C-alpha positions as a Python dict, from the first residue, in 0.01 Angstrom:
ca = {
    (1, 'M'): (0, 0, 0),
    (2, 'Q'): (206, 176, -266),
    (3, 'R'): (538, 325, -161),
    (4, 'W'): (694, 639, -299),
    (5, 'W'): (998, 460, -437),
    (6, 'A'): (769, 226, -633),
    (7, 'L'): (617, 534, -799),
    (8, 'A'): (966, 668, -864),
    (9, 'G'): (1057, 334, -1025),
    (10, 'L'): (754, 355, -1252),
    (11, 'V'): (851, 705, -1366),
    (12, 'A'): (1209, 594, -1426),
    (13, 'A'): (1100, 285, -1618),
    (14, 'L'): (867, 474, -1847),
    (15, 'A'): (1120, 751, -1900),
    (16, 'T'): (1409, 520, -1994),
    (17, 'P'): (1471, 542, -2368),
    (18, 'A'): (1416, 201, -2524),
    (19, 'W'): (1726, 240, -2738),
    (20, 'A'): (1933, 254, -2418),
    (21, 'Q'): (1834, -105, -2345),
    (22, 'V'): (1993, -266, -2652),
    (23, 'R'): (2280, -494, -2551),
    (24, 'P'): (2602, -477, -2754),
    (25, 'P'): (2704, -785, -2957),
    (26, 'V'): (2827, -1092, -2768),
    (27, 'D'): (3190, -1034, -2868),
    (28, 'Q'): (3177, -690, -2703),
    (29, 'R'): (3053, -817, -2368),
    (30, 'P'): (3279, -927, -2078),
    (31, 'D'): (3463, -1254, -2140),
    (32, 'F'): (3585, -1408, -1815),
    (33, 'S'): (3823, -1644, -1994),
    (34, 'Q'): (4038, -1343, -2080),
    (35, 'M'): (4050, -1196, -1726),
    (36, 'S'): (4233, -1247, -1401),
    (37, 'R'): (4031, -1346, -1096),
    (38, 'A'): (4070, -997, -954),
    (39, 'E'): (3932, -836, -1268),
    (40, 'I'): (3643, -1083, -1275),
    (41, 'R'): (3552, -977, -922),
    (42, 'A'): (3561, -611, -1021),
    (43, 'V'): (3342, -670, -1326),
    (44, 'I'): (3091, -872, -1125),
    (45, 'R'): (3063, -608, -855),
    (46, 'A'): (2982, -345, -1117),
    (47, 'M'): (2739, -552, -1325),
    (48, 'P'): (2366, -531, -1238),
    (49, 'K'): (2255, -849, -1063),
    (50, 'G'): (1878, -827, -1067),
    (51, 'G'): (1808, -903, -703),
    (52, 'D'): (1859, -1128, -402),
    (53, 'L'): (1568, -1365, -338),
    (54, 'H'): (1708, -1569, -49),
    (55, 'I'): (1833, -1361, 240),
    (56, 'H'): (1742, -1361, 609),
    (57, 'L'): (1716, -1015, 759),
    (58, 'S'): (1890, -1098, 1085),
    (59, 'G'): (2170, -1282, 903),
    (60, 'A'): (2249, -994, 669),
    (61, 'P'): (2451, -752, 890),
    (62, 'F'): (2818, -826, 950),
    (63, 'A'): (2938, -895, 1304),
    (64, 'E'): (3107, -554, 1324),
    (65, 'T'): (2771, -388, 1266),
    (66, 'Y'): (2605, -595, 1538),
    (67, 'L'): (2881, -498, 1780),
    (68, 'D'): (2845, -129, 1695),
    (69, 'W'): (2471, -149, 1760),
    (70, 'A'): (2535, -339, 2084),
    (71, 'A'): (2762, -61, 2204),
    (72, 'E'): (2503, 204, 2116),
    (73, 'D'): (2225, 7, 2288),
    (74, 'G'): (2423, -60, 2605),
    (75, 'L'): (2440, -437, 2560),
    (76, 'C'): (2703, -657, 2719),
    (77, 'V'): (2918, -946, 2602),
    (78, 'D'): (2955, -1276, 2785),
    (79, 'T'): (3323, -1352, 2728),
    (80, 'A'): (3282, -1712, 2845),
    (81, 'R'): (3032, -1790, 2569),
    (82, 'W'): (3120, -1501, 2336),
    (83, 'T'): (2761, -1395, 2300),
    (84, 'L'): (2570, -1068, 2324),
    (85, 'T'): (2357, -1023, 2635),
    (86, 'D'): (2106, -770, 2762),
    (87, 'P'): (2241, -458, 2937),
    (88, 'C'): (2425, -560, 3252),
    (89, 'R'): (2650, -449, 3534),
    (90, 'P'): (2995, -542, 3398),
    (91, 'G'): (3198, -783, 3602),
    (92, 'G'): (3342, -1132, 3580),
    (93, 'D'): (3271, -1271, 3233),
    (94, 'L'): (3040, -981, 3145),
    (95, 'V'): (3192, -687, 2958),
    (96, 'A'): (3015, -381, 2819),
    (97, 'A'): (3002, -407, 2439),
    (98, 'S'): (3129, -49, 2427),
    (99, 'G'): (3438, -150, 2625),
    (100, 'L'): (3563, -452, 2432),
    (101, 'T'): (3936, -472, 2378),
    (102, 'V'): (4068, -526, 2027),
    (103, 'D'): (4123, -895, 2098),
    (104, 'Q'): (3780, -937, 2255),
    (105, 'R'): (3615, -769, 1960),
    (106, 'S'): (3801, -1002, 1723),
    (107, 'L'): (3684, -1308, 1916),
    (108, 'M'): (3326, -1179, 1903),
    (109, 'I'): (3354, -1142, 1526),
    (110, 'D'): (3472, -1504, 1514),
    (111, 'S'): (3178, -1606, 1730),
    (112, 'L'): (2920, -1421, 1517),
    (113, 'S'): (3044, -1553, 1184),
    (114, 'T'): (3199, -1852, 1010),
    (115, 'R'): (3527, -1679, 930),
    (116, 'R'): (3737, -1903, 1156),
    (117, 'P'): (3678, -2275, 1085),
    (118, 'G'): (3654, -2480, 1402),
    (119, 'F'): (3593, -2183, 1633),
    (120, 'A'): (3503, -2309, 1982),
    (121, 'G'): (3538, -2664, 1848),
    (122, 'R'): (3223, -2634, 1640),
    (123, 'S'): (3169, -2770, 1290),
    (124, 'G'): (3077, -2521, 1019),
    (125, 'H'): (2718, -2648, 1042),
    (126, 'D'): (2693, -2594, 1417),
    (127, 'Q'): (2878, -2264, 1414),
    (128, 'F'): (2648, -2125, 1146),
    (129, 'F'): (2316, -2221, 1300),
    (130, 'S'): (2418, -2139, 1659),
    (131, 'T'): (2531, -1790, 1560),
    (132, 'F'): (2174, -1656, 1553),
    (133, 'G'): (2134, -1716, 1924),
    (134, 'R'): (2452, -1524, 2000),
    (135, 'F'): (2322, -1197, 1853),
    (136, 'D'): (1963, -1259, 1962),
    (137, 'A'): (1988, -992, 2236),
    (138, 'T'): (1985, -726, 1964),
    (139, 'P'): (1663, -526, 2018),
    (140, 'D'): (1381, -566, 1767),
    (141, 'H'): (1394, -195, 1688),
    (142, 'R'): (1718, -264, 1498),
    (143, 'R'): (1524, -443, 1222),
    (144, 'G'): (1490, -113, 1037),
    (145, 'D'): (1865, -60, 1068),
    (146, 'M'): (1920, -411, 932),
    (147, 'L'): (1699, -336, 634),
    (148, 'A'): (1876, -6, 568),
    (149, 'D'): (2215, -179, 582),
    (150, 'L'): (2093, -443, 334),
    (151, 'M'): (1947, -188, 93),
    (152, 'A'): (2266, 19, 92),
    (153, 'T'): (2480, -290, 42),
    (154, 'L'): (2276, -406, -257),
    (155, 'A'): (2269, -63, -421),
    (156, 'A'): (2648, -42, -394),
    (157, 'Q'): (2655, -360, -607),
    (158, 'N'): (2418, -220, -874),
    (159, 'T'): (2135, -442, -746),
    (160, 'F'): (1793, -293, -679),
    (161, 'Y'): (1548, -567, -579),
    (162, 'V'): (1531, -790, -271),
    (163, 'E'): (1289, -1031, -108),
    (164, 'V'): (1397, -1045, 255),
    (165, 'M'): (1288, -1307, 508),
    (166, 'W'): (1172, -1222, 860),
    (167, 'M'): (876, -1289, 1089),
    (168, 'P'): (653, -1004, 1208),
    (169, 'Q'): (444, -1075, 1519),
    (170, 'S'): (633, -1399, 1567),
    (171, 'G'): (528, -1469, 1926),
    (172, 'P'): (161, -1373, 1886),
    (173, 'A'): (137, -1586, 1568),
    (174, 'R'): (272, -1885, 1759),
    (175, 'E'): (25, -1824, 2040),
    (176, 'L'): (-266, -1795, 1799),
    (177, 'G'): (-169, -2124, 1636),
    (178, 'A'): (-144, -2307, 1968),
    (179, 'V'): (-520, -2320, 2014),
    (180, 'S'): (-637, -2653, 1875),
    (181, 'G'): (-505, -3009, 1864),
    (182, 'D'): (-167, -3123, 1740),
    (183, 'G'): (-170, -2941, 1406),
    (184, 'S'): (-290, -3234, 1201),
    (185, 'N'): (-645, -3097, 1161),
    (186, 'L'): (-574, -2784, 959),
    (187, 'A'): (-938, -2696, 900),
    (188, 'A'): (-992, -2692, 1276),
    (189, 'L'): (-692, -2463, 1316),
    (190, 'D'): (-827, -2230, 1049),
    (191, 'A'): (-1158, -2204, 1234),
    (192, 'A'): (-991, -2156, 1572),
    (193, 'M'): (-765, -1875, 1443),
    (194, 'A'): (-1022, -1691, 1233),
    (195, 'L'): (-1139, -1452, 1501),
    (196, 'G'): (-791, -1342, 1609),
    (197, 'M'): (-627, -1319, 1266),
    (198, 'P'): (-746, -969, 1156),
    (199, 'A'): (-593, -799, 1460),
    (200, 'L'): (-270, -994, 1409),
    (201, 'V'): (-252, -886, 1044),
    (202, 'E'): (-307, -524, 1144),
    (203, 'A'): (-28, -546, 1401),
    (204, 'A'): (206, -707, 1146),
    (205, 'M'): (137, -430, 895),
    (206, 'A'): (210, -168, 1160),
    (207, 'E'): (535, -347, 1243),
    (208, 'T'): (627, -345, 874),
    (209, 'D'): (551, 28, 858),
    (210, 'A'): (788, 89, 1149),
    (211, 'V'): (1069, -121, 1000),
    (212, 'E'): (1046, 48, 660),
    (213, 'A'): (1016, 397, 811),
    (214, 'R'): (1329, 338, 1017),
    (215, 'A'): (1516, 210, 712),
    (216, 'R'): (1422, 523, 516),
    (217, 'E'): (1530, 739, 810),
    (218, 'V'): (1868, 568, 840),
    (219, 'L'): (1928, 592, 465),
    (220, 'G'): (1816, 954, 445),
    (221, 'C'): (1547, 887, 188),
    (222, 'S'): (1338, 1194, 268),
    (223, 'S'): (1410, 1504, 63),
    (224, 'P'): (1607, 1750, 279),
    (225, 'T'): (1431, 2073, 371),
    (226, 'D'): (1755, 2269, 372),
    (227, 'R'): (1858, 2225, 8),
    (228, 'A'): (2095, 2485, -127),
    (229, 'P'): (1927, 2787, -290),
    (230, 'G'): (1843, 2720, -653),
    (231, 'V'): (1856, 2341, -618),
    (232, 'S'): (1520, 2221, -745),
    (233, 'S'): (1583, 1845, -763),
    (234, 'W'): (1712, 1590, -518),
    (235, 'D'): (1859, 1247, -586),
    (236, 'P'): (1812, 1011, -289),
    (237, 'P'): (2093, 779, -176),
    (238, 'G'): (2124, 461, -380),
    (239, 'G'): (1981, 236, -110),
    (240, 'C'): (1654, 429, -128),
    (241, 'R'): (1605, 304, -484),
    (242, 'V'): (1608, -64, -386),
    (243, 'T'): (1264, -220, -421),
    (244, 'V'): (1198, -421, -106),
    (245, 'R'): (948, -701, -69),
    (246, 'H'): (917, -930, 233),
    (247, 'L'): (879, -1305, 289),
    (248, 'V'): (722, -1445, 606),
    (249, 'Q'): (960, -1700, 755),
    (250, 'A'): (786, -1963, 969),
    (251, 'N'): (990, -2169, 1214),
    (252, 'R'): (989, -2541, 1136),
    (253, 'L'): (1130, -2638, 1481),
    (254, 'I'): (841, -2525, 1700),
    (255, 'A'): (523, -2721, 1774),
    (256, 'P'): (328, -2782, 1449),
    (257, 'P'): (24, -2571, 1547),
    (258, 'Q'): (258, -2281, 1615),
    (259, 'T'): (434, -2326, 1283),
    (260, 'Y'): (94, -2325, 1118),
    (261, 'G'): (0, -2008, 1305),
    (262, 'Q'): (300, -1831, 1152),
    (263, 'L'): (228, -1966, 804),
    (264, 'A'): (-140, -1871, 831),
    (265, 'L'): (-44, -1518, 936),
    (266, 'G'): (181, -1507, 631),
    (267, 'D'): (-105, -1608, 405),
    (268, 'A'): (-339, -1346, 552),
    (269, 'L'): (-71, -1076, 552),
    (270, 'I'): (15, -1136, 187),
    (271, 'A'): (-353, -1105, 96),
    (272, 'A'): (-376, -772, 284),
    (273, 'D'): (-42, -602, 217),
    (274, 'P'): (138, -607, -121),
    (275, 'R'): (474, -551, 49),
    (276, 'W'): (454, -914, 167),
    (277, 'V'): (479, -1153, -126),
    (278, 'G'): (554, -1507, -5),
    (279, 'V'): (615, -1757, 276),
    (280, 'Q'): (915, -1964, 376),
    (281, 'L'): (999, -2238, 626),
    (282, 'V'): (1328, -2177, 805),
    (283, 'A'): (1566, -2329, 1064),
    (284, 'P'): (1789, -2635, 1011),
    (285, 'E'): (1614, -2881, 783),
    (286, 'D'): (1818, -3164, 936),
    (287, 'H'): (1698, -3097, 1292),
    (288, 'A'): (1513, -3395, 1439),
    (289, 'D'): (1190, -3195, 1473),
    (290, 'A'): (1212, -3067, 1116),
    (291, 'L'): (1269, -3418, 980),
    (292, 'R'): (987, -3565, 1186),
    (293, 'N'): (736, -3299, 1081),
    (294, 'Y'): (848, -3246, 720),
    (295, 'R'): (548, -3415, 557),
    (296, 'L'): (308, -3231, 788),
    (297, 'H'): (474, -2900, 702),
    (298, 'M'): (435, -2973, 331),
    (299, 'E'): (69, -3053, 389),
    (300, 'M'): (34, -2715, 564),
    (301, 'I'): (177, -2541, 260),
    (302, 'R'): (-42, -2738, 21),
    (303, 'H'): (-350, -2665, 232),
    (304, 'L'): (-285, -2290, 250),
    (305, 'I'): (-211, -2264, -123),
    (306, 'G'): (-530, -2451, -207),
    (307, 'R'): (-739, -2252, 38),
    (308, 'R'): (-614, -1924, -105),
    (309, 'M'): (-691, -2043, -459),
    (310, 'D'): (-1044, -2131, -348),
    (311, 'L'): (-1076, -1770, -231),
    (312, 'G'): (-966, -1645, -572),
    (313, 'G'): (-614, -1544, -468),
    (314, 'R'): (-258, -1671, -474),
    (315, 'L'): (-8, -1776, -210),
    (316, 'A'): (354, -1800, -325),
    (317, 'A'): (595, -2026, -137),
    (318, 'A'): (975, -2045, -159),
    (319, 'L'): (1079, -2337, 58),
    (320, 'H'): (1412, -2438, 206),
    (321, 'A'): (1430, -2796, 81),
    (322, 'G'): (1717, -3034, 24),
    (323, 'E'): (1966, -2849, 246),
    (324, 'L'): (2087, -3193, 350),
    (325, 'T'): (2379, -3433, 324),
    (326, 'L'): (2429, -3783, 462),
    (327, 'D'): (2629, -3631, 749),
    (328, 'Y'): (2306, -3485, 887),
    (329, 'A'): (2018, -3689, 744),
    (330, 'P'): (1955, -4056, 656),
    (331, 'P'): (1901, -4166, 295),
    (332, 'A'): (1524, -4193, 345),
    (333, 'D'): (1497, -3818, 411),
    (334, 'M'): (1742, -3731, 137),
    (335, 'A'): (1514, -3906, -113),
    (336, 'F'): (1200, -3690, -103),
    (337, 'H'): (1233, -3343, 51),
    (338, 'V'): (1265, -3142, -272),
    (339, 'T'): (1001, -3357, -444),
    (340, 'G'): (771, -3297, -148),
    (341, 'A'): (821, -2922, -164),
    (342, 'V'): (750, -2914, -539),
    (343, 'Q'): (440, -3129, -493),
    (344, 'A'): (321, -2897, -216),
    (345, 'G'): (330, -2607, -461),
    (346, 'A'): (661, -2434, -395),
    (347, 'L'): (756, -2197, -676),
    (348, 'R'): (1118, -2173, -565),
    (349, 'I'): (1345, -2417, -382),
    (350, 'G'): (1607, -2290, -139),
    (351, 'H'): (1940, -2476, -173),
    (352, 'G'): (1824, -2810, -322),
    (353, 'L'): (2157, -2978, -247),
    (354, 'S'): (2000, -3322, -207),
    (355, 'I'): (1838, -3324, -553),
    (356, 'P'): (2091, -3582, -683),
    (357, 'S'): (1981, -3814, -399),
    (358, 'E'): (1608, -3775, -468),
    (359, 'T'): (1412, -4071, -596),
    (360, 'A'): (1378, -4024, -974),
    (361, 'G'): (1598, -3714, -971),
    (362, 'H'): (1586, -3670, -1348),
    (363, 'D'): (1208, -3678, -1343),
    (364, 'L'): (1213, -3420, -1065),
    (365, 'L'): (1425, -3186, -1278),
    (366, 'D'): (1190, -3233, -1572),
    (367, 'R'): (897, -3141, -1349),
    (368, 'M'): (1076, -2834, -1216),
    (369, 'I'): (1165, -2716, -1565),
    (370, 'A'): (812, -2770, -1694),
    (371, 'G'): (661, -2599, -1390),
    (372, 'G'): (904, -2308, -1384),
    (373, 'V'): (1034, -2394, -1036),
    (374, 'A'): (1361, -2211, -970),
    (375, 'V'): (1641, -2302, -729),
    (376, 'E'): (1804, -2042, -504),
    (377, 'I'): (2176, -2121, -483),
    (378, 'S'): (2389, -1987, -196),
    (379, 'L'): (2738, -2119, -264),
    (380, 'T'): (2923, -1980, 38),
    (381, 'S'): (2651, -2094, 277),
    (382, 'N'): (2650, -2441, 124),
    (383, 'A'): (3028, -2466, 160),
    (384, 'D'): (3031, -2337, 519),
    (385, 'I'): (2739, -2542, 653),
    (386, 'L'): (2755, -2870, 462),
    (387, 'G'): (3093, -2869, 287),
    (388, 'I'): (2933, -2889, -59),
    (389, 'E'): (3127, -2683, -311),
    (390, 'G'): (3306, -2680, -645),
    (391, 'Q'): (3247, -2975, -874),
    (392, 'D'): (3041, -3147, -603),
    (393, 'H'): (2775, -2879, -612),
    (394, 'P'): (2458, -2980, -800),
    (395, 'V'): (2419, -2631, -948),
    (396, 'I'): (2638, -2743, -1238),
    (397, 'W'): (2387, -3017, -1327),
    (398, 'L'): (2089, -2788, -1268),
    (399, 'R'): (2234, -2520, -1492),
    (400, 'Q'): (2315, -2764, -1771),
    (401, 'A'): (1971, -2925, -1747),
    (402, 'G'): (1793, -2593, -1782),
    (403, 'V'): (1653, -2556, -1429),
    (404, 'P'): (1624, -2183, -1350),
    (405, 'V'): (1911, -2097, -1114),
    (406, 'I'): (1934, -1782, -900),
    (407, 'Y'): (2250, -1700, -705),
    (408, 'T'): (2167, -1569, -358),
    (409, 'T'): (2340, -1487, -29),
    (410, 'D'): (2137, -1663, 246),
    (411, 'D'): (2305, -1502, 551),
    (412, 'P'): (2586, -1289, 411),
    (413, 'G'): (2684, -1133, 743),
    (414, 'I'): (2740, -1472, 903),
    (415, 'S'): (2915, -1614, 596),
    (416, 'R'): (3102, -1286, 540),
    (417, 'S'): (2996, -1273, 179),
    (418, 'D'): (2780, -1058, -48),
    (419, 'L'): (2593, -1107, -374),
    (420, 'S'): (2897, -1011, -581),
    (421, 'N'): (3104, -1276, -404),
    (422, 'E'): (2835, -1538, -469),
    (423, 'Y'): (2842, -1455, -839),
    (424, 'A'): (3222, -1473, -837),
    (425, 'R'): (3215, -1813, -666),
    (426, 'A'): (2980, -1933, -937),
    (427, 'V'): (3251, -1850, -1190),
    (428, 'F'): (3554, -1972, -996),
    (429, 'D'): (3402, -2284, -838),
    (430, 'T'): (3142, -2405, -1088),
    (431, 'G'): (3254, -2268, -1425),
    (432, 'A'): (2971, -2020, -1475),
    (433, 'T'): (3014, -1783, -1771),
    (434, 'Y'): (2921, -1417, -1789),
    (435, 'E'): (2601, -1510, -1973),
    (436, 'D'): (2517, -1760, -1696),
    (437, 'L'): (2539, -1471, -1449),
    (438, 'V'): (2318, -1251, -1665),
    (439, 'T'): (2064, -1535, -1674),
    (440, 'S'): (2075, -1560, -1294),
    (441, 'A'): (2019, -1184, -1264),
    (442, 'R'): (1722, -1203, -1499),
    (443, 'N'): (1590, -1508, -1313),
    (444, 'A'): (1595, -1310, -988),
    (445, 'L'): (1325, -1085, -1136),
    (446, 'A'): (1138, -1331, -1359),
    (447, 'F'): (1095, -1577, -1069),
    (448, 'S'): (1041, -1311, -805),
    (449, 'F'): (704, -1299, -635),
    (450, 'L'): (629, -953, -770),
    (451, 'P'): (279, -943, -919),
    (452, 'G'): (199, -876, -1281),
    (453, 'E'): (294, -1007, -1621),
    (454, 'G'): (666, -1031, -1686),
    (455, 'L'): (852, -898, -1990),
    (456, 'W'): (955, -1240, -2118),
    (457, 'Q'): (756, -1516, -2285),
    (458, 'D'): (1031, -1764, -2202),
    (459, 'P'): (1164, -1691, -1851),
    (460, 'G'): (1484, -1882, -1795),
    (461, 'R'): (1590, -1858, -2161),
    (462, 'Y'): (1512, -1493, -2248),
    (463, 'Q'): (1488, -1514, -2624),
    (464, 'Q'): (1147, -1353, -2674),
    (465, 'M'): (972, -1065, -2503),
    (466, 'V'): (596, -1060, -2457),
    (467, 'S'): (403, -926, -2752),
    (468, 'A'): (323, -591, -2588),
    (469, 'C'): (694, -499, -2580),
    (470, 'A'): (850, -734, -2838),
    (471, 'G'): (1087, -567, -3081),
    (472, 'Q'): (1082, -236, -2897),
    (473, 'M'): (1418, -242, -2726),
    (474, 'D'): (1569, -61, -3024),
    (475, 'G'): (1293, 196, -3066),
    (476, 'D'): (1030, 392, -2880),
    (477, 'A'): (804, 184, -2656),
    (478, 'T'): (452, 161, -2789),
    (479, 'A'): (145, 254, -2590),
    (480, 'S'): (72, -113, -2524),
    (481, 'C'): (420, -164, -2375),
    (482, 'Q'): (381, 143, -2158),
    (483, 'V'): (46, 10, -2038),
    (484, 'L'): (217, -315, -1936),
    (485, 'L'): (491, -129, -1751),
    (486, 'G'): (235, 85, -1576),
    (487, 'A'): (29, -213, -1464),
    (488, 'S'): (297, -469, -1377),
    (489, 'P'): (550, -422, -1093),
    (490, 'K'): (740, -724, -1225),
    (491, 'A'): (768, -584, -1578),
    (492, 'R'): (885, -247, -1442),
    (493, 'E'): (1168, -406, -1246),
    (494, 'Q'): (1269, -613, -1547),
    (495, 'W'): (1260, -311, -1780),
    (496, 'A'): (1478, -110, -1540),
    (497, 'F'): (1721, -402, -1512),
    (498, 'E'): (1753, -437, -1889),
    (499, 'A'): (1840, -67, -1908),
    (500, 'R'): (2109, -107, -1640),
    (501, 'L'): (2247, -417, -1812),
    (502, 'A'): (2266, -249, -2151),
    (503, 'N'): (2429, 61, -2002),
    (504, 'F'): (2685, -150, -1815),
    (505, 'E'): (2771, -356, -2123),
    (506, 'R'): (2785, -51, -2349),
    (507, 'D'): (3026, 119, -2108),
    (508, 'W'): (3231, -200, -2095),
    (509, 'A'): (3246, -224, -2474),
    (510, 'A'): (3343, 142, -2508),
    (511, 'G'): (3619, 105, -2250),
    (512, 'H'): (3765, -205, -2416),
    (513, 'A'): (3732, -112, -2782),
    (514, 'L'): (4051, -157, -2982),
}
């Protein structure tokens, strides 16, 4: 199901002069050791960052945006619990969202984010995870607005790819899964769901159509019909140029057959619709239900990956794993969650904070490096939820060991962050260099779930391009390279990124030449 902006990206990629993608020498690139923190932030915001591979759609908008939507949709606020509610007759603790005082609005922003530590007596962990329920009254039709907001935010940071997590047909997928046994007999579940799955996939694709159409409408992506006389071309807003792919997020806290129903829908949807590229398991990994069912969930992932391979296809999984500390999980659980996810076939690990506590942690890193398993690092989220930051964060070890690292946002609206801030924290808190950030940006595309051959023979190190395009960054692309770009969505995104990177660095060098 090809989208018009994908075609536009192909045209742009093929039209970009190869010479424009040559990076200036190392000594002419940004050097953070010579900058103030404020300048580093400015440089990072302007630099291209590849993409964001770990972001939940509902956690992306800031609280102010949720409150504006609530006012437009006629929702109310319960001022006893500081939560959004359905439309109501105001009175007592219920206030129309459109009528909040300045102080009430400020308290709602506190309630819908982690900006005030200890709000309502909650820990950062509890405040973060309970926030979702407090904006849950937001109507589903706002998903398109959420996507538009995310696309515009990324484009403003010179970032043009995202894999965003959400769950289409969430309730029906749960109901379809709840048809047989306790979830331990996966083959029986497959058989029981087979008849109802095609209709569910069709409904999920229609829901995706509606979300994307609304996002394009909000962004103004359609060419205006009232262009000024003589204007023959039209440049859409930056957000329209963001390539969007979706990840199915299955809930790990519901009954196992229902979790499997969501995962199975994800598998079938990915096979039917190229806009959907992978599956995830979400919700607090330290919840008692998540801990109890962790091995079963990994078996579900392993089963679906193997079943799809038997059918001649591919199922990509990026799993939240190792988002644990001893404050919330016993040592026995800390010792195997990331290993279990890697063994199940995960291609990316979300967070991975407990890797140092895993049994044979060094062997695990060796396996991840050999298998090209990347880790999605969300520094602000990790600090807010689990208090892991700075020199205590395992990203320093992962980076030094050669594990592919990708800086991501997780839930930037709740954490009041963005991708630029995550990159800046990597510098300030963990000692990342400019080249480390470039590697993260490249990793976001090389380890994306976009189909096709990538540009690099050595993803993670980026010393050698594939033979079709090798040695062509300083000359005209050959026919074989253009064939690759035409056939591979992944290569196209990487080619476009390299052009943006070279342009950014060339402008930087020109502006700082002696």
